[in-house]
One Martini backbone bead per residue (centre of mass of N, CA, C, O) as a GRO file, in nm:
protein
  247
    1MET     BB    1  10.924   0.785  15.207
    2LEU     BB    2  10.797   0.469  15.175
    3ASN     BB    3  10.551   0.550  15.265
    4TRP     BB    4  10.460   0.731  15.060
    5ALA     BB    5  10.532   0.551  14.779
    6GLN     BB    6  10.341   0.280  14.814
    7PRO     BB    7  10.083   0.384  14.682
    8PHE     BB    8  10.144   0.348  14.427
    9ASN     BB    9  10.222   0.141  14.118
   10ILE     BB   10  10.544   0.256  14.088
   11PHE     BB   11  10.857   0.171  14.225
   12CYS     BB   12  11.219   0.274  14.279
   13PHE     BB   13  11.458   0.164  14.490
   14LEU     BB   14  11.773   0.279  14.603
   15ASP     BB   15  12.077   0.142  14.805
   16ASN     BB   16  12.401   0.142  14.939
   17ARG     BB   17  12.440   0.152  15.271
   18GLN     BB   18  12.704   0.344  15.313
   19TYR     BB   19  12.897   0.283  15.089
   20HIS     BB   20  13.231   0.388  15.032
   21PHE     BB   21  13.303   0.477  14.752
   22ASP     BB   22  13.482   0.651  14.543
   23SER     BB   23  13.229   0.718  14.318
   24PRO     BB   24  12.950   0.769  14.382
   25SER     BB   25  12.678   0.789  14.221
   26PHE     BB   26  12.504   0.709  14.456
   27GLU     BB   27  12.302   0.671  14.777
   28CYS     BB   28  11.983   0.736  14.700
   29LEU     BB   29  11.711   0.625  14.550
   30LEU     BB   30  11.377   0.756  14.392
   31ALA     BB   31  11.091   0.604  14.210
   32VAL     BB   32  10.785   0.771  14.095
   33GLY     BB   33  10.596   0.700  13.869
   34SER     BB   34  10.438   0.724  13.552
   35LYS     BB   35  10.441   0.871  13.210
   36ARG     BB   36  10.586   0.605  13.122
   37LYS     BB   37  10.591   0.258  12.948
   38ILE     BB   38  10.764  -0.077  12.931
   39GLU     BB   39  10.674  -0.409  12.819
   40THR     BB   40  10.821  -0.716  12.778
   41VAL     BB   41  10.921  -0.978  12.614
   42ALA     BB   42  11.101  -1.206  12.441
   43GLY     BB   43  11.288  -1.103  12.125
   44SER     BB   44  11.275  -0.752  12.135
   45THR     BB   45  11.376  -0.576  12.367
   46PHE     BB   46  11.581  -0.422  12.284
   47GLU     BB   47  11.487  -0.257  12.026
   48SER     BB   48  11.236  -0.121  12.201
   49LEU     BB   49  11.448   0.025  12.393
   50ARG     BB   50  11.566   0.184  12.187
   51GLN     BB   51  11.313   0.338  12.093
   52PHE     BB   52  11.208   0.462  12.393
   53TYR     BB   53  11.442   0.581  12.463
   54GLN     BB   54  11.583   0.902  12.553
   55PRO     BB   55  11.855   1.075  12.531
   56GLY     BB   56  11.948   1.278  12.794
   57THR     BB   57  11.617   1.364  12.882
   58GLU     BB   58  11.603   1.120  13.133
   59TRP     BB   59  11.479   0.915  13.336
   60LEU     BB   60  11.546   0.559  13.411
   61PHE     BB   61  11.386   0.264  13.485
   62GLY     BB   62  11.423  -0.112  13.565
   63HIS     BB   63  11.419  -0.423  13.426
   64LEU     BB   64  11.575  -0.750  13.366
   65GLY     BB   65  11.524  -1.082  13.283
   66TYR     BB   66  11.616  -1.396  13.261
   67ASP     BB   67  11.490  -1.464  13.011
   68LEU     BB   68  11.682  -1.266  12.807
   69LYS     BB   69  11.901  -1.496  12.732
   70ASN     BB   70  11.699  -1.617  12.499
   71GLU     BB   71  11.829  -1.336  12.320
   72THR     BB   72  12.154  -1.389  12.370
   73GLU     BB   73  12.102  -1.708  12.360
   74GLN     BB   74  12.109  -2.067  12.287
   75LEU     BB   75  11.811  -2.077  12.487
   76VAL     BB   76  11.632  -2.278  12.727
   77SER     BB   77  11.344  -2.228  12.945
   78MET     BB   78  11.082  -2.415  13.190
   79ASN     BB   79  11.041  -2.234  13.454
   80GLU     BB   80  10.824  -2.150  13.726
   81ASP     BB   81  10.577  -1.845  13.716
   82PRO     BB   82  10.412  -1.713  13.975
   83ILE     BB   83  10.453  -1.393  13.944
   84GLY     BB   84  10.491  -1.229  13.680
   85PHE     BB   85  10.735  -1.080  13.526
   86PRO     BB   86  10.812  -0.911  13.320
   87ASP     BB   87  11.148  -0.944  13.104
   88SER     BB   88  11.057  -0.629  13.109
   89CYS     BB   89  11.064  -0.317  13.239
   90PHE     BB   90  11.050   0.053  13.183
   91PHE     BB   91  11.050   0.395  13.349
   92VAL     BB   92  10.923   0.710  13.380
   93PRO     BB   93  10.941   0.934  13.590
   94GLU     BB   94  10.775   1.170  13.789
   95ILE     BB   95  10.953   1.134  14.029
   96VAL     BB   96  11.287   1.207  14.191
   97LEU     BB   97  11.494   1.102  14.478
   98GLN     BB   98  11.835   1.251  14.606
   99LEU     BB   99  12.022   1.118  14.833
  100THR     BB  100  12.219   1.232  15.118
  101GLU     BB  101  12.332   1.275  15.417
  102GLN     BB  102  12.256   1.633  15.353
  103GLU     BB  103  12.042   1.576  15.094
  104VAL     BB  104  11.767   1.678  14.892
  105THR     BB  105  11.680   1.611  14.514
  106ILE     BB  106  11.457   1.701  14.333
  107TYR     BB  107  11.252   1.561  14.043
  108SER     BB  108  10.989   1.750  13.885
  109ASP     BB  109  10.724   1.937  13.781
  110THR     BB  110  10.678   2.025  14.061
  111ASP     BB  111  10.646   2.127  14.365
  112GLU     BB  112  10.879   2.080  14.575
  113ALA     BB  113  10.817   2.181  14.834
  114GLU     BB  114  10.523   2.040  14.847
  115LEU     BB  115  10.626   1.783  14.843
  116PHE     BB  116  10.836   1.794  15.117
  117ALA     BB  117  10.581   1.811  15.254
  118GLU     BB  118  10.420   1.585  15.221
  119ILE     BB  119  10.620   1.375  15.310
  120GLN     BB  120  10.661   1.480  15.602
  121THR     BB  121  10.426   1.365  15.682
  122TYR     BB  122  10.509   1.089  15.690
  123SER     BB  123  10.660   0.888  15.841
  124ARG     BB  124  10.974   0.739  15.932
  125LEU     BB  125  10.847   0.445  16.029
  126LEU     BB  126  10.861   0.106  15.983
  127PHE     BB  127  10.617  -0.086  16.090
  128ASP     BB  128  10.562  -0.343  16.216
  129LYS     BB  129  10.439  -0.674  16.154
  130SER     BB  130  10.247  -0.944  16.226
  131PHE     BB  131  10.277  -1.280  16.100
  132PRO     BB  132  10.198  -1.561  16.008
  133ASN     BB  133  10.362  -1.812  15.959
  134LEU     BB  134  10.535  -1.978  15.698
  135ASP     BB  135  10.512  -2.174  15.456
  136ILE     BB  136  10.830  -2.285  15.345
  137ARG     BB  137  10.925  -2.418  15.041
  138ASN     BB  138  11.051  -2.625  14.828
  139ARG     BB  139  11.109  -2.722  14.502
  140ILE     BB  140  11.295  -2.935  14.569
  141SER     BB  141  11.368  -3.224  14.644
  142GLN     BB  142  11.625  -3.400  14.857
  143ASP     BB  143  11.654  -3.626  14.671
  144ASP     BB  144  11.682  -3.439  14.388
  145TYR     BB  145  11.921  -3.296  14.452
  146ILE     BB  146  12.108  -3.513  14.520
  147SER     BB  147  12.115  -3.598  14.220
  148ILE     BB  148  12.170  -3.350  14.058
  149VAL     BB  149  12.459  -3.320  14.223
  150LYS     BB  150  12.538  -3.611  14.081
  151LYS     BB  151  12.565  -3.480  13.792
  152LEU     BB  152  12.704  -3.265  13.808
  153GLN     BB  153  12.996  -3.400  13.923
  154GLN     BB  154  12.994  -3.569  13.625
  155HIS     BB  155  13.040  -3.302  13.476
  156ILE     BB  156  13.293  -3.233  13.557
  157LEU     BB  157  13.486  -3.459  13.546
  158ARG     BB  158  13.437  -3.457  13.237
  159GLY     BB  159  13.496  -3.126  13.131
  160ASP     BB  160  13.239  -2.970  13.079
  161CYS     BB  161  13.265  -2.850  13.338
  162TYR     BB  162  13.392  -2.609  13.645
  163GLU     BB  163  13.109  -2.497  13.708
  164VAL     BB  164  12.834  -2.445  13.907
  165ASN     BB  165  12.494  -2.271  13.950
  166PHE     BB  166  12.294  -2.397  14.184
  167CYS     BB  167  11.916  -2.360  14.209
  168GLN     BB  168  11.636  -2.316  14.449
  169GLU     BB  169  11.358  -2.252  14.543
  170PHE     BB  170  11.140  -2.076  14.767
  171PHE     BB  171  10.815  -2.098  14.906
  172ALA     BB  172  10.487  -1.927  14.952
  173GLU     BB  173  10.167  -1.949  14.971
  174ASN     BB  174   9.937  -1.731  15.040
  175ALA     BB  175  10.142  -1.487  15.145
  176VAL     BB  176  10.119  -1.246  15.419
  177ILE     BB  177  10.308  -0.921  15.362
  178ASP     BB  178  10.518  -0.680  15.413
  179PRO     BB  179  10.757  -0.501  15.219
  180LEU     BB  180  10.858  -0.277  15.413
  181THR     BB  181  10.953  -0.465  15.624
  182VAL     BB  182  11.127  -0.693  15.495
  183TYR     BB  183  11.322  -0.487  15.391
  184SER     BB  184  11.422  -0.374  15.651
  185ALA     BB  185  11.512  -0.670  15.773
  186LEU     BB  186  11.723  -0.745  15.578
  187VAL     BB  187  11.921  -0.477  15.567
  188ASP     BB  188  11.971  -0.570  15.867
  189ILE     BB  189  12.107  -0.817  15.834
  190SER     BB  190  12.203  -0.765  15.487
  191PRO     BB  191  12.427  -0.499  15.412
  192ASN     BB  192  12.418  -0.395  15.090
  193PRO     BB  193  12.534  -0.190  14.796
  194PHE     BB  194  12.231  -0.350  14.640
  195ALA     BB  195  11.951  -0.210  14.733
  196ALA     BB  196  11.625  -0.304  14.679
  197LEU     BB  197  11.293  -0.172  14.594
  198TYR     BB  198  11.022  -0.315  14.382
  199LYS     BB  199  10.714  -0.180  14.213
  200LEU     BB  200  10.453  -0.375  14.010
  201ASN     BB  201  10.213  -0.313  14.126
  202GLU     BB  202  10.159  -0.647  14.267
  203ARG     BB  203  10.465  -0.630  14.258
  204TYR     BB  204  10.778  -0.746  14.398
  205CYS     BB  205  11.156  -0.678  14.476
  206ILE     BB  206  11.382  -0.787  14.688
  207CYS     BB  207  11.723  -0.645  14.787
  208ALA     BB  208  12.046  -0.777  14.872
  209SER     BB  209  12.330  -0.702  14.696
  210PRO     BB  210  12.671  -0.752  14.656
  211GLU     BB  211  12.620  -0.720  14.333
  212ARG     BB  212  12.731  -0.596  14.013
  213TYR     BB  213  12.618  -0.576  13.714
  214PHE     BB  214  12.644  -0.281  13.618
  215LYS     BB  215  12.838   0.006  13.461
  216ILE     BB  216  12.862   0.318  13.332
  217SER     BB  217  13.181   0.461  13.179
  218ASP     BB  218  13.157   0.604  12.925
  219SER     BB  219  13.313   0.313  12.736
  220ARG     BB  220  13.307   0.159  13.013
  221VAL     BB  221  13.195  -0.157  13.190
  222CYS     BB  222  13.106  -0.269  13.459
  223SER     BB  223  13.142  -0.594  13.631
  224GLN     BB  224  13.059  -0.751  13.977
  225PRO     BB  225  13.059  -1.068  14.039
  226ILE     BB  226  13.056  -1.375  14.217
  227LYS     BB  227  13.037  -1.533  14.016
  228GLY     BB  228  13.075  -1.688  13.751
  229THR     BB  229  13.179  -1.606  13.397
  230ALA     BB  230  13.187  -1.548  13.067
  231LYS     BB  231  13.382  -1.406  12.932
  232ARG     BB  232  13.424  -1.040  12.806
  233ASN     BB  233  13.384  -0.758  12.583
  234LEU     BB  234  13.319  -0.459  12.747
  235THR     BB  235  13.472  -0.288  12.526
  236ASP     BB  236  13.297   0.015  12.371
  237PRO     BB  237  13.316   0.271  12.180
  238GLN     BB  238  13.011   0.283  12.056
  239LEU     BB  239  12.910   0.391  12.344
  240ASP     BB  240  12.621   0.537  12.449
  241GLU     BB  241  12.361   0.663  12.570
  242GLU     BB  242  12.157   0.473  12.496
  243SER     BB  243  12.269   0.269  12.725
  244ARG     BB  244  12.191   0.433  12.972
  245LEU     BB  245  12.036   0.269  13.198
  246HIS     BB  246  11.874   0.278  13.525
  247LEU     BB  247  11.881  -0.022  13.728
   0.00000   0.00000   0.00000
């Protein structure tokens, strides 16, 4: 199925890796192609999405970028971004495949039987490909990293904060990889319930996460992060279909 999706300019594959939730929204979803899409930069993202989305009439897939925090809080970040994903992108797919252990349901304007037959002509295997060893480097030097940690420890001792999520980027330049092979290897090593493979033109996002960003059910929003977060009131009686974006 992923081999079939690969030629499309945009697709989003979501997989719970057969985790048995009490009431799973789905086991596996694949959205491919784009009838229409919207890309935004921080500033008017949420209003633009509200105008773009047509409640209750269509599927919507995409992403919200980290720097959208600057639109919701008084924050600024100047981190290097060599990948260049837009701050947000959402698309209405041409085709959606919803899978369970027993069946495949296809949502498309084209003939489902012909589409299913076409998918079956593609190999069911993701072929392992060998690549040169990657020169993976850390964005922050060891000395700078230790210096930053010591400063953060002082902030905690002074009571400025009680928990810090300090991260750094590891990267390789001019690397050649096969995203499908890397995704397959990642979910084999780290099988987590919120796995994703997302393609936006020449950019890919590969994910195997144990964290639920959020789930909307009726008027309740459920968020299940592992890291500490600021407390929020996530119950909104005014929440309606406009907010039901498939992330």
